[in-house]
mmCIF file of C-alpha atoms and ligand atoms in Angstrom:
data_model
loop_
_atom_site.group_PDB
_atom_site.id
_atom_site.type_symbol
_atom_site.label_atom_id
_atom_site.label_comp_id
_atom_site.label_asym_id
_atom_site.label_seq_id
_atom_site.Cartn_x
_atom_site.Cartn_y
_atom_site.Cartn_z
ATOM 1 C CA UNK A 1 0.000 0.000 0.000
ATOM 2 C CA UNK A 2 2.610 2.444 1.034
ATOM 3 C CA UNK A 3 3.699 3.522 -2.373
ATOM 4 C CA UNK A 4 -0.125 4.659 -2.693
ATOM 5 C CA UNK A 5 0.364 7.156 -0.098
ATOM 6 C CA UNK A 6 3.135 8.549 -1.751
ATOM 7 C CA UNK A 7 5.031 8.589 -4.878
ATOM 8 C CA UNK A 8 1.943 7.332 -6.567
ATOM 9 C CA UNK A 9 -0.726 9.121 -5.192
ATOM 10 C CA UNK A 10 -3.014 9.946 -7.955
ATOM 11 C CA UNK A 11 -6.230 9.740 -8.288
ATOM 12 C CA UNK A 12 -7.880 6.896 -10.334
ATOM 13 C CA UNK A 13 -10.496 9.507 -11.637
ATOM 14 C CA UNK A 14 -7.726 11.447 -12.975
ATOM 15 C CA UNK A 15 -6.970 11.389 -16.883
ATOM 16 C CA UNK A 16 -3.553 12.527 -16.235
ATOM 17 C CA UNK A 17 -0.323 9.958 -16.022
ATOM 18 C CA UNK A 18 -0.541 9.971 -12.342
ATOM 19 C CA UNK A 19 -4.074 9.428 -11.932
ATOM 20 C CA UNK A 20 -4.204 6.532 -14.946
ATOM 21 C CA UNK A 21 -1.303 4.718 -12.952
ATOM 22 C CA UNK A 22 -3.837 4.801 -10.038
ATOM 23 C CA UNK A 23 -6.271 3.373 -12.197
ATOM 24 C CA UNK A 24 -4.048 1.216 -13.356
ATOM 25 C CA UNK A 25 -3.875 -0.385 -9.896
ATOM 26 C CA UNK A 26 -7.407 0.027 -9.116
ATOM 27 C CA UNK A 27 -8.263 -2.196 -11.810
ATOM 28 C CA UNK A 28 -5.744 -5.068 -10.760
ATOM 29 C CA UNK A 29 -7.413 -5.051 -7.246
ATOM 30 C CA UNK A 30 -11.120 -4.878 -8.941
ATOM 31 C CA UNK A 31 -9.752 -8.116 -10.639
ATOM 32 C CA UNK A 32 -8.304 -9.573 -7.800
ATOM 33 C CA UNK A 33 -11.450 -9.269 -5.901
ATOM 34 C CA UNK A 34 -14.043 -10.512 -8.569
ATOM 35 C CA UNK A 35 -11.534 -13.649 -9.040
ATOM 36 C CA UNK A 36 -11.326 -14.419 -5.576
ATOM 37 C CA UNK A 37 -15.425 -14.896 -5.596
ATOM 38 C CA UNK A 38 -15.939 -16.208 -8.833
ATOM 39 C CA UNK A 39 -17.092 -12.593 -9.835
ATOM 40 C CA UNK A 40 -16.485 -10.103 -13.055
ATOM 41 C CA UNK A 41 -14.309 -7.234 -12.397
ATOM 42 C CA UNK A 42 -17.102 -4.844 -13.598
ATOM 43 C CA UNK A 43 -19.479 -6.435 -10.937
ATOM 44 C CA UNK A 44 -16.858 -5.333 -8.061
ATOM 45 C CA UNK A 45 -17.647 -2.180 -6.354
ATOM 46 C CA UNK A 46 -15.046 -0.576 -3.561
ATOM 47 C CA UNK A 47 -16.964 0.949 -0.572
ATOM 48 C CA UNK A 48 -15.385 2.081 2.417
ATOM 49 C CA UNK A 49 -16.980 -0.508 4.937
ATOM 50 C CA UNK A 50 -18.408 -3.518 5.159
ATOM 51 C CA UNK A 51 -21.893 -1.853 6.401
ATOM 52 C CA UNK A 52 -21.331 0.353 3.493
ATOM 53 C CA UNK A 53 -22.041 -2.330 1.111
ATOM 54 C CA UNK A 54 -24.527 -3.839 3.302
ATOM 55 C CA UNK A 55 -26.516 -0.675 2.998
ATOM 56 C CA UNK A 56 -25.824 -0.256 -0.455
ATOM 57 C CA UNK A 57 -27.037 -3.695 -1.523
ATOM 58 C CA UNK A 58 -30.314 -3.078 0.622
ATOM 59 C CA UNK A 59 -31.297 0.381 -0.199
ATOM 60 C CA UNK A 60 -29.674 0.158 -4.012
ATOM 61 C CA UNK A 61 -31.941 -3.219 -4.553
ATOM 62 C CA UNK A 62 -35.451 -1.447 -2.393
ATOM 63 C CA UNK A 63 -35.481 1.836 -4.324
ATOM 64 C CA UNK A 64 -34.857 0.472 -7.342
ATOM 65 C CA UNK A 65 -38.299 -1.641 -6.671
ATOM 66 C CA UNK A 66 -39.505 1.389 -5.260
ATOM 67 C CA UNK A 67 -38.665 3.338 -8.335
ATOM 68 C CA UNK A 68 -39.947 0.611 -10.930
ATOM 69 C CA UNK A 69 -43.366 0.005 -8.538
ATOM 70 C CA UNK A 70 -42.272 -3.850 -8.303
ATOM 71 C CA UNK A 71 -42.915 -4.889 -4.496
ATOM 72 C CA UNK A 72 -41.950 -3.770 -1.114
ATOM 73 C CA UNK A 73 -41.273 -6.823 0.893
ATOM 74 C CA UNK A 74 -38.132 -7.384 2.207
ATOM 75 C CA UNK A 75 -36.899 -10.899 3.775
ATOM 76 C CA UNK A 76 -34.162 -10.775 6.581
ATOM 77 C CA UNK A 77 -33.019 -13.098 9.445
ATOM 78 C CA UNK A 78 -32.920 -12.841 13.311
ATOM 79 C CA UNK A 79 -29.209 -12.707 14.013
ATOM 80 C CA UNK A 80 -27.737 -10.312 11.237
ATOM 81 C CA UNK A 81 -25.350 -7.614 12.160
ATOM 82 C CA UNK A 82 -26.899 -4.167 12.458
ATOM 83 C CA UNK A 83 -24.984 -3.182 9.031
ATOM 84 C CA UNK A 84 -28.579 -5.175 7.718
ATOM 85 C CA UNK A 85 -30.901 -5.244 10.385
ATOM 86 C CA UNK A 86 -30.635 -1.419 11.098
ATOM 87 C CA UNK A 87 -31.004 -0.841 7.545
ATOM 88 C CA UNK A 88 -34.080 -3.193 6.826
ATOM 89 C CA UNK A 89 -35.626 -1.576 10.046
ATOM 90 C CA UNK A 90 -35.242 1.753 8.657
ATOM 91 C CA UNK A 91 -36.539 1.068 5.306
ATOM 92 C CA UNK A 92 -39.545 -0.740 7.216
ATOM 93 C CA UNK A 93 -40.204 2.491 9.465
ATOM 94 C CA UNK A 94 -39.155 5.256 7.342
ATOM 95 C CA UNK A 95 -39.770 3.978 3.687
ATOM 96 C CA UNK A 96 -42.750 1.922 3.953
ATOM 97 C CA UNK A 97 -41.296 -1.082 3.010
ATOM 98 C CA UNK A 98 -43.147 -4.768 4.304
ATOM 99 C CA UNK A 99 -40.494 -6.702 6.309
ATOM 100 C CA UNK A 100 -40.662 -10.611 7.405
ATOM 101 C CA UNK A 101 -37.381 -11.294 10.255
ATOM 102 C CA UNK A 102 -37.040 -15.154 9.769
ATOM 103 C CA UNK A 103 -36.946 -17.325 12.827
ATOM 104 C CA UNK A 104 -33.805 -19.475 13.728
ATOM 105 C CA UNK A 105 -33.290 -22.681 15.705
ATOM 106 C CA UNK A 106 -31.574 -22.735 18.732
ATOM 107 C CA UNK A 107 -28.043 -22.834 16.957
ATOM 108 C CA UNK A 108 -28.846 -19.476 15.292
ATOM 109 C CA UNK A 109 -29.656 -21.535 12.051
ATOM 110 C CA UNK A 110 -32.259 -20.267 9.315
ATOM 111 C CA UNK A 111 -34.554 -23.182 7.662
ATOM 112 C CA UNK A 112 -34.941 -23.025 3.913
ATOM 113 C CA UNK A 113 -38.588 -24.071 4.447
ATOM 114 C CA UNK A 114 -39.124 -20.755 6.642
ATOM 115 C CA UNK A 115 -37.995 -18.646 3.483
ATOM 116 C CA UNK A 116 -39.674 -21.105 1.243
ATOM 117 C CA UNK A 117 -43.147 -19.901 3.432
ATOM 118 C CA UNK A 118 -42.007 -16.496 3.722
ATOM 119 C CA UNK A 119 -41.663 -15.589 -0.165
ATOM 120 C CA UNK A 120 -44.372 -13.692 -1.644
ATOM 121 C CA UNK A 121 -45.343 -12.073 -5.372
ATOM 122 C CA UNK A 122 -44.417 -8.522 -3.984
ATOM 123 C CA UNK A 123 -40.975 -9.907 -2.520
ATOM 124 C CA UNK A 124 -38.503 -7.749 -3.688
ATOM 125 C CA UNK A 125 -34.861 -8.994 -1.947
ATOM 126 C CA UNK A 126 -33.703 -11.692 0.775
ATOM 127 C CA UNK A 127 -31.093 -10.990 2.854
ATOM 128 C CA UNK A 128 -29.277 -13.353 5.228
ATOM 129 C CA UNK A 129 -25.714 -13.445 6.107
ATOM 130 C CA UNK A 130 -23.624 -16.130 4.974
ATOM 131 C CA UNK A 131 -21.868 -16.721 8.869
ATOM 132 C CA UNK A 132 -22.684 -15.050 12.033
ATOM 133 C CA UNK A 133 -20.309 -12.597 13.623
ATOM 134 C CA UNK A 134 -21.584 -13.734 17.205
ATOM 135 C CA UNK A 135 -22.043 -17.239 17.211
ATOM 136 C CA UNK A 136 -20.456 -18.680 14.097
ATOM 137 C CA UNK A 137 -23.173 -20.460 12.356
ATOM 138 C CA UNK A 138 -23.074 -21.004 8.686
ATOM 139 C CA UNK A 139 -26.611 -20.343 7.371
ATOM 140 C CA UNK A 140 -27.904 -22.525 4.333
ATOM 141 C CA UNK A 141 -27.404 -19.559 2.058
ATOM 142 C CA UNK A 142 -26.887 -22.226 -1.284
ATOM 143 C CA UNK A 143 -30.615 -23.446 -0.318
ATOM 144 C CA UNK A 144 -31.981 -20.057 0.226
ATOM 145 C CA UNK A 145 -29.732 -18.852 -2.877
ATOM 146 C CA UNK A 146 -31.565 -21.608 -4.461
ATOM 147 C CA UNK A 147 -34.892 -20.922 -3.505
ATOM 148 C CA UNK A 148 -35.183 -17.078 -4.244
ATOM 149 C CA UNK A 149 -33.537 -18.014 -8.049
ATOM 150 C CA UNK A 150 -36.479 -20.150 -8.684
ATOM 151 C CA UNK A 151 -39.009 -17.482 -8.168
ATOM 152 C CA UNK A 152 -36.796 -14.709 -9.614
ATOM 153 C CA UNK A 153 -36.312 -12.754 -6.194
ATOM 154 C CA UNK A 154 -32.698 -11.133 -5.865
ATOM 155 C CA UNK A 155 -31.023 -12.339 -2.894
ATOM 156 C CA UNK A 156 -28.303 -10.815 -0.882
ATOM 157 C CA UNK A 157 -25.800 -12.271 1.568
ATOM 158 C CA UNK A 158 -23.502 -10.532 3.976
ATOM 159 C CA UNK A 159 -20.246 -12.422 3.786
ATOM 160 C CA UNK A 160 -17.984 -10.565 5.795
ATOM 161 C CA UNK A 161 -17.260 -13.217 8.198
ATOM 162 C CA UNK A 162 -16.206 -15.544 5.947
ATOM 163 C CA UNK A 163 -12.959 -15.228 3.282
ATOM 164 C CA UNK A 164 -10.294 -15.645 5.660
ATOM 165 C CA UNK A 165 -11.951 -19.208 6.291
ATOM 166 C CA UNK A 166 -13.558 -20.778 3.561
ATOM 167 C CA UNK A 167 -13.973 -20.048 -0.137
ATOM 168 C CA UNK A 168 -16.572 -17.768 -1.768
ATOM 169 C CA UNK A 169 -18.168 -18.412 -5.066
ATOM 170 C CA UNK A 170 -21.217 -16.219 -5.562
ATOM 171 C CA UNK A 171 -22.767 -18.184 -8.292
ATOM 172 C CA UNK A 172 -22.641 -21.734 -6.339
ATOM 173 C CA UNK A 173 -24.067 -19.374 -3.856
ATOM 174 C CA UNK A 174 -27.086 -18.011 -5.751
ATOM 175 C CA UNK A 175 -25.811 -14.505 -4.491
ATOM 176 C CA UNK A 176 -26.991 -11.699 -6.505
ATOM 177 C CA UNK A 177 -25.333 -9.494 -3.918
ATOM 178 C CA UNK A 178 -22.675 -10.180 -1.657
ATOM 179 C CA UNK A 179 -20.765 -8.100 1.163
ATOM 180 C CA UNK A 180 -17.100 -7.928 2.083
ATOM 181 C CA UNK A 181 -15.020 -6.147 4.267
ATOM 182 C CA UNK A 182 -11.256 -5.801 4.181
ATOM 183 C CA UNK A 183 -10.185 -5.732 8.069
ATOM 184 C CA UNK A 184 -11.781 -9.184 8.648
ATOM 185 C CA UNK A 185 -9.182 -10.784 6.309
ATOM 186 C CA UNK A 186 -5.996 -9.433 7.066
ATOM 187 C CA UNK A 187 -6.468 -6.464 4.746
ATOM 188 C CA UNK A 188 -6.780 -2.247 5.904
ATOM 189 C CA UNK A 189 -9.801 -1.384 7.808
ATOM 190 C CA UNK A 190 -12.018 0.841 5.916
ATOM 191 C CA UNK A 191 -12.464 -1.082 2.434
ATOM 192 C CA UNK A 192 -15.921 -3.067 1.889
ATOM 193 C CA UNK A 193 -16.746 -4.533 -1.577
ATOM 194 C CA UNK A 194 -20.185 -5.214 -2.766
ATOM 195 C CA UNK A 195 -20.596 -7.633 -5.461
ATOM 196 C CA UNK A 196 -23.664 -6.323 -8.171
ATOM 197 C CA UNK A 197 -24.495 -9.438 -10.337
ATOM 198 C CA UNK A 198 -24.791 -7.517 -13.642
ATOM 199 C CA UNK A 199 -27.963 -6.732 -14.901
ATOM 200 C CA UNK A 200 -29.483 -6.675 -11.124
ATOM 201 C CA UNK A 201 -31.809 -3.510 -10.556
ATOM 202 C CA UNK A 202 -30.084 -0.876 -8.497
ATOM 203 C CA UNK A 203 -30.430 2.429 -7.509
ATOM 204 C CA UNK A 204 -27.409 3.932 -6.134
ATOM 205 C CA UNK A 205 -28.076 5.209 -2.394
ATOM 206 C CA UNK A 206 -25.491 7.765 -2.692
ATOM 207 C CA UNK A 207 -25.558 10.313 -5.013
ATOM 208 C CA UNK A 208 -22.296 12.189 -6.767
ATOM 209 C CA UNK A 209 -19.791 11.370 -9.302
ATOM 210 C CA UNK A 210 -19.580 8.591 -11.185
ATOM 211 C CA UNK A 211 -17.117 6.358 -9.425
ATOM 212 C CA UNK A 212 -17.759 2.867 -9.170
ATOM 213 C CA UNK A 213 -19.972 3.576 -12.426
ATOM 214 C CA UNK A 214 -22.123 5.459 -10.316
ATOM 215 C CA UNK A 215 -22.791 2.739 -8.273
ATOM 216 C CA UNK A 216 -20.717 4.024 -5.309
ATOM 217 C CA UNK A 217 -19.813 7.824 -5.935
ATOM 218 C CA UNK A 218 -16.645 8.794 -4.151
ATOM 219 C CA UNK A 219 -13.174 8.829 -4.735
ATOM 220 C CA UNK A 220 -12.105 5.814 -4.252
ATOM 221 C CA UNK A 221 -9.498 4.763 -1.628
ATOM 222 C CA UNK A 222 -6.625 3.079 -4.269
ATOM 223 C CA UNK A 223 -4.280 2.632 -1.239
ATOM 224 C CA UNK A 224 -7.301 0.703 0.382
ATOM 225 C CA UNK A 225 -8.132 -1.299 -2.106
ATOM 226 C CA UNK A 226 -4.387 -2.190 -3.101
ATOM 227 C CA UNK A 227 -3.863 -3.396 0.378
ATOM 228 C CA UNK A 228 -7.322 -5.322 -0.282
ATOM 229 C CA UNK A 229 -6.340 -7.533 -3.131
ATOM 230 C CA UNK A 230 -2.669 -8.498 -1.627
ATOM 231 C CA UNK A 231 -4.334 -9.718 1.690
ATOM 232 C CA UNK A 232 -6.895 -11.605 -0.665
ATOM 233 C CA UNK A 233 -4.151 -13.111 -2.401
ATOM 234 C CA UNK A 234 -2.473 -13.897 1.008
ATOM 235 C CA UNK A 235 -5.448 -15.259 2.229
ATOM 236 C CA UNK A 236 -6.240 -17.791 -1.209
ATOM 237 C CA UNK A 237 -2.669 -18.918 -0.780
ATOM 238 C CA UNK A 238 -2.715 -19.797 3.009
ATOM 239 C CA UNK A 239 -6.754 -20.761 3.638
ATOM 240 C CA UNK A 240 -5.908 -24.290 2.922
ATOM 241 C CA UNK A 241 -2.821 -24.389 5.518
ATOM 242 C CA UNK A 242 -4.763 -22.712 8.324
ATOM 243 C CA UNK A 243 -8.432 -23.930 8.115
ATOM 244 C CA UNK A 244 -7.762 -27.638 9.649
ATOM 245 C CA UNK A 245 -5.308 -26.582 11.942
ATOM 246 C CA UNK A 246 -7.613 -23.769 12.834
ATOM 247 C CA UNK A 247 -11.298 -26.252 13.757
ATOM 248 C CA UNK A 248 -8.760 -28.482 15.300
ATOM 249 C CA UNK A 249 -7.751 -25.386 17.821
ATOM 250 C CA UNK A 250 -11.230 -24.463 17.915
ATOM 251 C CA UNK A 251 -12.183 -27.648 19.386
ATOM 252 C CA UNK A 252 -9.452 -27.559 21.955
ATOM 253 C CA UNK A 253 -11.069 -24.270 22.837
ATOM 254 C CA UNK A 254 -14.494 -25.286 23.257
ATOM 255 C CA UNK A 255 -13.775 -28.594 24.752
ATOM 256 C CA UNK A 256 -11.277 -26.772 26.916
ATOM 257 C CA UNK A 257 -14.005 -24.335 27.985
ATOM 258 C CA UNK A 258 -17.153 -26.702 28.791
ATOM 259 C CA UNK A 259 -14.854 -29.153 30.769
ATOM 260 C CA UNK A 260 -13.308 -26.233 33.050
ATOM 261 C CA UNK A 261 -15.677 -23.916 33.736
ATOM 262 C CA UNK A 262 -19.338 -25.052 35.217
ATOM 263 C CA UNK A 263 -22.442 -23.662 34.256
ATOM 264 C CA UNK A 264 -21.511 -22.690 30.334
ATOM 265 C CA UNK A 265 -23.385 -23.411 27.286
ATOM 266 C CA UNK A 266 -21.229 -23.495 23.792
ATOM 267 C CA UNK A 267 -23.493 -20.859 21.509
ATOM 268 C CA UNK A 268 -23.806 -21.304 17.491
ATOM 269 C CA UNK A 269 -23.647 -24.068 16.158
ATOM 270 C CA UNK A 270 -21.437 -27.402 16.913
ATOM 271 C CA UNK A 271 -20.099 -28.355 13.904
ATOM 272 C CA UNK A 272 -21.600 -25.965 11.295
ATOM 273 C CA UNK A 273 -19.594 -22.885 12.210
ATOM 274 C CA UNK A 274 -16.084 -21.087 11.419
ATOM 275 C CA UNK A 275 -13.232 -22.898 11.669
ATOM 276 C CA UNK A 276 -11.885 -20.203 14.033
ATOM 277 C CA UNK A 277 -14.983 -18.844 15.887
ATOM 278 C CA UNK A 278 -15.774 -20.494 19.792
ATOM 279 C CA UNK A 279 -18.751 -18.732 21.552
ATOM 280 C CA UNK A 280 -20.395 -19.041 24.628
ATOM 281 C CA UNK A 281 -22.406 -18.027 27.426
ATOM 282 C CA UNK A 282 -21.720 -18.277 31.182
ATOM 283 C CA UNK A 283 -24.666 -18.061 33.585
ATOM 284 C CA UNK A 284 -23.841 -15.052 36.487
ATOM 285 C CA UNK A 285 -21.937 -13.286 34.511
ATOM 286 C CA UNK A 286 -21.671 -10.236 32.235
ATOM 287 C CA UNK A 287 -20.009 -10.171 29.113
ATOM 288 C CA UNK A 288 -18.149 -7.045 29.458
ATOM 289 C CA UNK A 289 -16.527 -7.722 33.214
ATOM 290 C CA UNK A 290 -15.170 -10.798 31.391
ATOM 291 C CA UNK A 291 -14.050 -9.740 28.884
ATOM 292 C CA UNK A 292 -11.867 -6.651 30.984
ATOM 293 C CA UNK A 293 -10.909 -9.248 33.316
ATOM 294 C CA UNK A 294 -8.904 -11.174 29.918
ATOM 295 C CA UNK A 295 -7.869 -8.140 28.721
ATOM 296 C CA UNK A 296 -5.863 -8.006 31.830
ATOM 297 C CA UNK A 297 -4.180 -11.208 31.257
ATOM 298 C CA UNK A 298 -3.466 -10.162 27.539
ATOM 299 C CA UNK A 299 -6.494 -11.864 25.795
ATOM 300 C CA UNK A 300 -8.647 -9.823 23.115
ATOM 301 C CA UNK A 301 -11.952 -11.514 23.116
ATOM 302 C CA UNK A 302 -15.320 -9.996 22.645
ATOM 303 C CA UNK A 303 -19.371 -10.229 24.164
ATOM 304 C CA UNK A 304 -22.222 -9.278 22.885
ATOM 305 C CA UNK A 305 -23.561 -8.192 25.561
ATOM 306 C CA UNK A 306 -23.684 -4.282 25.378
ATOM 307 C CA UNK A 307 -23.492 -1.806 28.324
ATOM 308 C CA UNK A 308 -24.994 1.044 28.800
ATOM 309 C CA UNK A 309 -25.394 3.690 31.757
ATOM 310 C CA UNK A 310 -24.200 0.054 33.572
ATOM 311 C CA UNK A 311 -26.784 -1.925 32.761
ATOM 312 C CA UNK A 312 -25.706 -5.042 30.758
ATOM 313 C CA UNK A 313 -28.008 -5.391 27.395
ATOM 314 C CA UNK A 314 -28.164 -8.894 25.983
ATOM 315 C CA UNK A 315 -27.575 -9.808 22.805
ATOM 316 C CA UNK A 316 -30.326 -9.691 20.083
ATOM 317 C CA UNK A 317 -28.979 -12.798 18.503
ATOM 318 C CA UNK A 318 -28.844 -14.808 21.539
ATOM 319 C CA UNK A 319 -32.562 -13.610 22.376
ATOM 320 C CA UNK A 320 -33.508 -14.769 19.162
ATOM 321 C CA UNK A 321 -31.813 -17.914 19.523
ATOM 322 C CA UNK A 322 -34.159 -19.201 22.692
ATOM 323 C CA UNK A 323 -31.240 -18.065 25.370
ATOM 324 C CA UNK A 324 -33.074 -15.625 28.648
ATOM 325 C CA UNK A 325 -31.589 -12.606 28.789
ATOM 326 C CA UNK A 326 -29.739 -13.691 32.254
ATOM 327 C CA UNK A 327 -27.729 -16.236 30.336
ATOM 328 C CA UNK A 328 -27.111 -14.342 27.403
ATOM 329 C CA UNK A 329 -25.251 -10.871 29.106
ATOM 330 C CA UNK A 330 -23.115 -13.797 29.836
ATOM 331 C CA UNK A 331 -21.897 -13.780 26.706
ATOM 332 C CA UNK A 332 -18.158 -14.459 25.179
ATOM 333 C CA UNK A 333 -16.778 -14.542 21.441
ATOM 334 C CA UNK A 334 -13.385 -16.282 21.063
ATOM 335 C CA UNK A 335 -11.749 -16.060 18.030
ATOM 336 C CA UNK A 336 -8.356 -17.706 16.041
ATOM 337 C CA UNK A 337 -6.305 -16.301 13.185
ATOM 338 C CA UNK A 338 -3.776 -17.336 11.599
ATOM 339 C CA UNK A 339 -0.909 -17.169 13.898
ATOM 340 C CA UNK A 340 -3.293 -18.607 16.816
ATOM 341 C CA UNK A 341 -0.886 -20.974 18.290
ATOM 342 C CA UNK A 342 -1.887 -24.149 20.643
ATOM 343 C CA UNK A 343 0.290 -22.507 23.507
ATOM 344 C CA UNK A 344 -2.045 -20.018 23.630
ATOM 345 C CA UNK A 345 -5.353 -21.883 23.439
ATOM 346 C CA UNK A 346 -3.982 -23.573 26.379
ATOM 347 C CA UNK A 347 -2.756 -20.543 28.221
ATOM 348 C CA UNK A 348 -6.334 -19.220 27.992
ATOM 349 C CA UNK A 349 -8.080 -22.399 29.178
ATOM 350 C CA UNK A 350 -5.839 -21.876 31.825
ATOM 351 C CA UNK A 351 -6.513 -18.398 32.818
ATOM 352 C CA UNK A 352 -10.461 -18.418 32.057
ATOM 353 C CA UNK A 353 -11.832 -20.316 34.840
ATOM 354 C CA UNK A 354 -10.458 -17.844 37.761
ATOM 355 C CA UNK A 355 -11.621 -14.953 35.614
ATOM 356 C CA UNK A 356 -15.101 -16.360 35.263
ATOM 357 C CA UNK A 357 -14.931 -16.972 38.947
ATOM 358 C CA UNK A 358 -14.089 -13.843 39.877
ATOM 359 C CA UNK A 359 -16.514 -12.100 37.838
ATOM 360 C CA UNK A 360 -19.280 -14.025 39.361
ATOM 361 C CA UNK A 361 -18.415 -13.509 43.034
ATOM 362 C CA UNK A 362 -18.151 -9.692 41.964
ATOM 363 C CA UNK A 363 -21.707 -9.995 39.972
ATOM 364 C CA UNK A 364 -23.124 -11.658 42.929
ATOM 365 C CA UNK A 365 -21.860 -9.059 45.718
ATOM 366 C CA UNK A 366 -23.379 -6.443 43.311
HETATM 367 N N1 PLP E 1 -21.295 -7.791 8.746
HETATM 368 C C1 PLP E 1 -20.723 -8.642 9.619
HETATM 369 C C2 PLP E 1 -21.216 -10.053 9.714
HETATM 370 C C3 PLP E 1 -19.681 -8.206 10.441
HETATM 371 O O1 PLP E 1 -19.124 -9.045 11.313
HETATM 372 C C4 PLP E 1 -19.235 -6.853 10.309
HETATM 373 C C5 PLP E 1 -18.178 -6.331 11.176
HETATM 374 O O2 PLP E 1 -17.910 -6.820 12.242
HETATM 375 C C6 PLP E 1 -19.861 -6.026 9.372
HETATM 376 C C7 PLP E 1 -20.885 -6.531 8.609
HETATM 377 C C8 PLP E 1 -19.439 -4.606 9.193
HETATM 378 O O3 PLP E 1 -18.214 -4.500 8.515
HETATM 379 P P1 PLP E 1 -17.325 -3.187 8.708
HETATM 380 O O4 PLP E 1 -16.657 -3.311 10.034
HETATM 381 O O5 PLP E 1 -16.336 -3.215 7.569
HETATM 382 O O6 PLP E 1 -18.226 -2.017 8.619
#
């Protein structure tokens, strides 16, 4: 990237020499991109987040039907990150648009037959992530691909969760739409991709130049994007290597956690989920003590649990997934990369049961 920054710093909207050389570059990463999902460069568009292209790919696909009067029902899931759930609710409250939230099972796992039921004549895009941020699952998206292709209803998956750990192919995915973001494969935070499947009705949400063939107006961020397609082509080189090793460590983790600490419950689902991704929730406890209480002893995890003015919130994904609210502020998100190494799987079973401990006896004397 750094050369971006500097000697070459055009822009890629510029017809002078410096500008086509950032084109130049652009173009390589557009190509990179569409490779790596079985895409055409052309249907590539740079964002600058993954929520970015989330909202794009909602409120591009609904105002297009808007504009063209072809339906106002939208199809989303239970557990999606806000990037799509805030967006569909805002389009339900503020544009008028019909909205069905699909149901999942107690692993935080969508049924096909629910969409099947769901569909109507006036359905104008379904949108379910392809894995879950909090709890790992992998949702059926081929089926639901499947399902929506039949009847001719553009479907859109969120698949930010997902490169660094298992390949993407948006047509053995049925995806007319598909979101990325950068940071959660080793690339610079602040690049999202949307994949457009050509041809797919869409009115661009944000209006200005013609970047992105109007698609995404903006200057685009050639740095970014540069840094994008090397950590792509880092990531297609060294999946293979990591991915085993990776569930095998994952396993350790979660087997590790339910034998050592009492009164836990593994969330997501057992064997359907990232390779990298352990989740759980611990009854008298709250999500954010915990997770301070590892941050002390050098771990970065994460909860779902939010807190404000002091009062724990729990998670909307674990509500939807059948857990109370007391056992999901409880909540804890583990997650591997790469360099994850066994040492430190262990060194964190070892450390976890005193910190859960403590933060119980300090819940409790609250
Ligand atoms: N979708 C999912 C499933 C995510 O996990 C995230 C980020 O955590 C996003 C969307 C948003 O991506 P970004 O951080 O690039 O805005």
């Amino acid at each position: 990237m750094l050369p971006y920054f500097g000697e070459r710093f055009g822009n890629a909207s510029s017809l002078h020499a410096f500008g086509r050389r950032a084109a130049a570059a652009l173009d390589e990463a557009r190509a990179t991109v569409a490779c790596a999902i079985g895409a055409r460069s052309g249907e590539i568009v740079f964002t600058a987040s993954g929520t970015e292209a989330n909202n794009l790919a909602l409120r591009g696909v609904a105002f297009a039907a808007r504009r063209q009067g072809k339906g106002q029902h939208l199809i989303t899931s239970a557990v999606e990150h806000q990037a799509v759930a805030a967006t569909v609710s805002q389009l339900r409250e503020w544009f008028g648009f019909e909205v069905t939230i699909l149901p999942v099972d107690r692993f935080g796992m969508v049924d096909p037959d629910d969409v099947r039921r769901a569909l109507r004549r006036d359905t104008v895009l379904v949108s379910v992530m392809l894995a879950n941020n909090e709890v790992g699952t992998l949702q059926p998206v081929r089926e639901i691909g499947a399902l929506c292709r039949e009847r001719g209803i553009l479907f859109h998956t969120d698949a930010v969760q997902a490169p660094a750990y298992m390949p993407i192919d948006v047509s053995a995915l049925n995806a007319d739409l598909l979101a990325l973001s950068a940071h959660k494969f080793y690339g610079p935070k602040g690049v999202g991709m949307l994949y457009i499947r050509e041809g797919t009705p869409y009115m661009p949400p944000i209006t200005g130049g013609g970047h992105e063939r109007g698609r995404r107006p903006g200057t685009v961020n050639v740095a970014g994007a540069v840094g994008t397609a090397a950590a792509l082509r880092m990531v297609q080189r060294e999946q293979e290597l990591h991915v085993a090793r990776l569930a095998r460590l994952r396993d350790r983790l979660i087997n590790g956690v339910l034998e050592r600490v009492p009164e836990v419950q593994l969330t997501g689902h057992p064997t359907q989920r990232l390779p990298n991704h352990a989740s759980f929730v611990f009854q008298g406890v709250d999500g954010e003590s915990l997770l301070m209480a590892l941050d002390v002893e050098g771990f970065a995890v994460s909860t779902g649990s939010a807190c404000s003015s002091g009062n724990p919130e729990p998670s909307p994904v674990l509500l939807a997934m059948g857990f109370t609210p007391e056992w999901a502020i409880g909540s804890l998100r583990v997650t591997l990369g790469y360099a994850t190494t066994e040492a430190e799987v262990d060194a964190f079973l070892d450390v976890l049961p005193e910190c859960v401990t403590r933060v119980r006896l300090a819940l409790a004397e609250a």
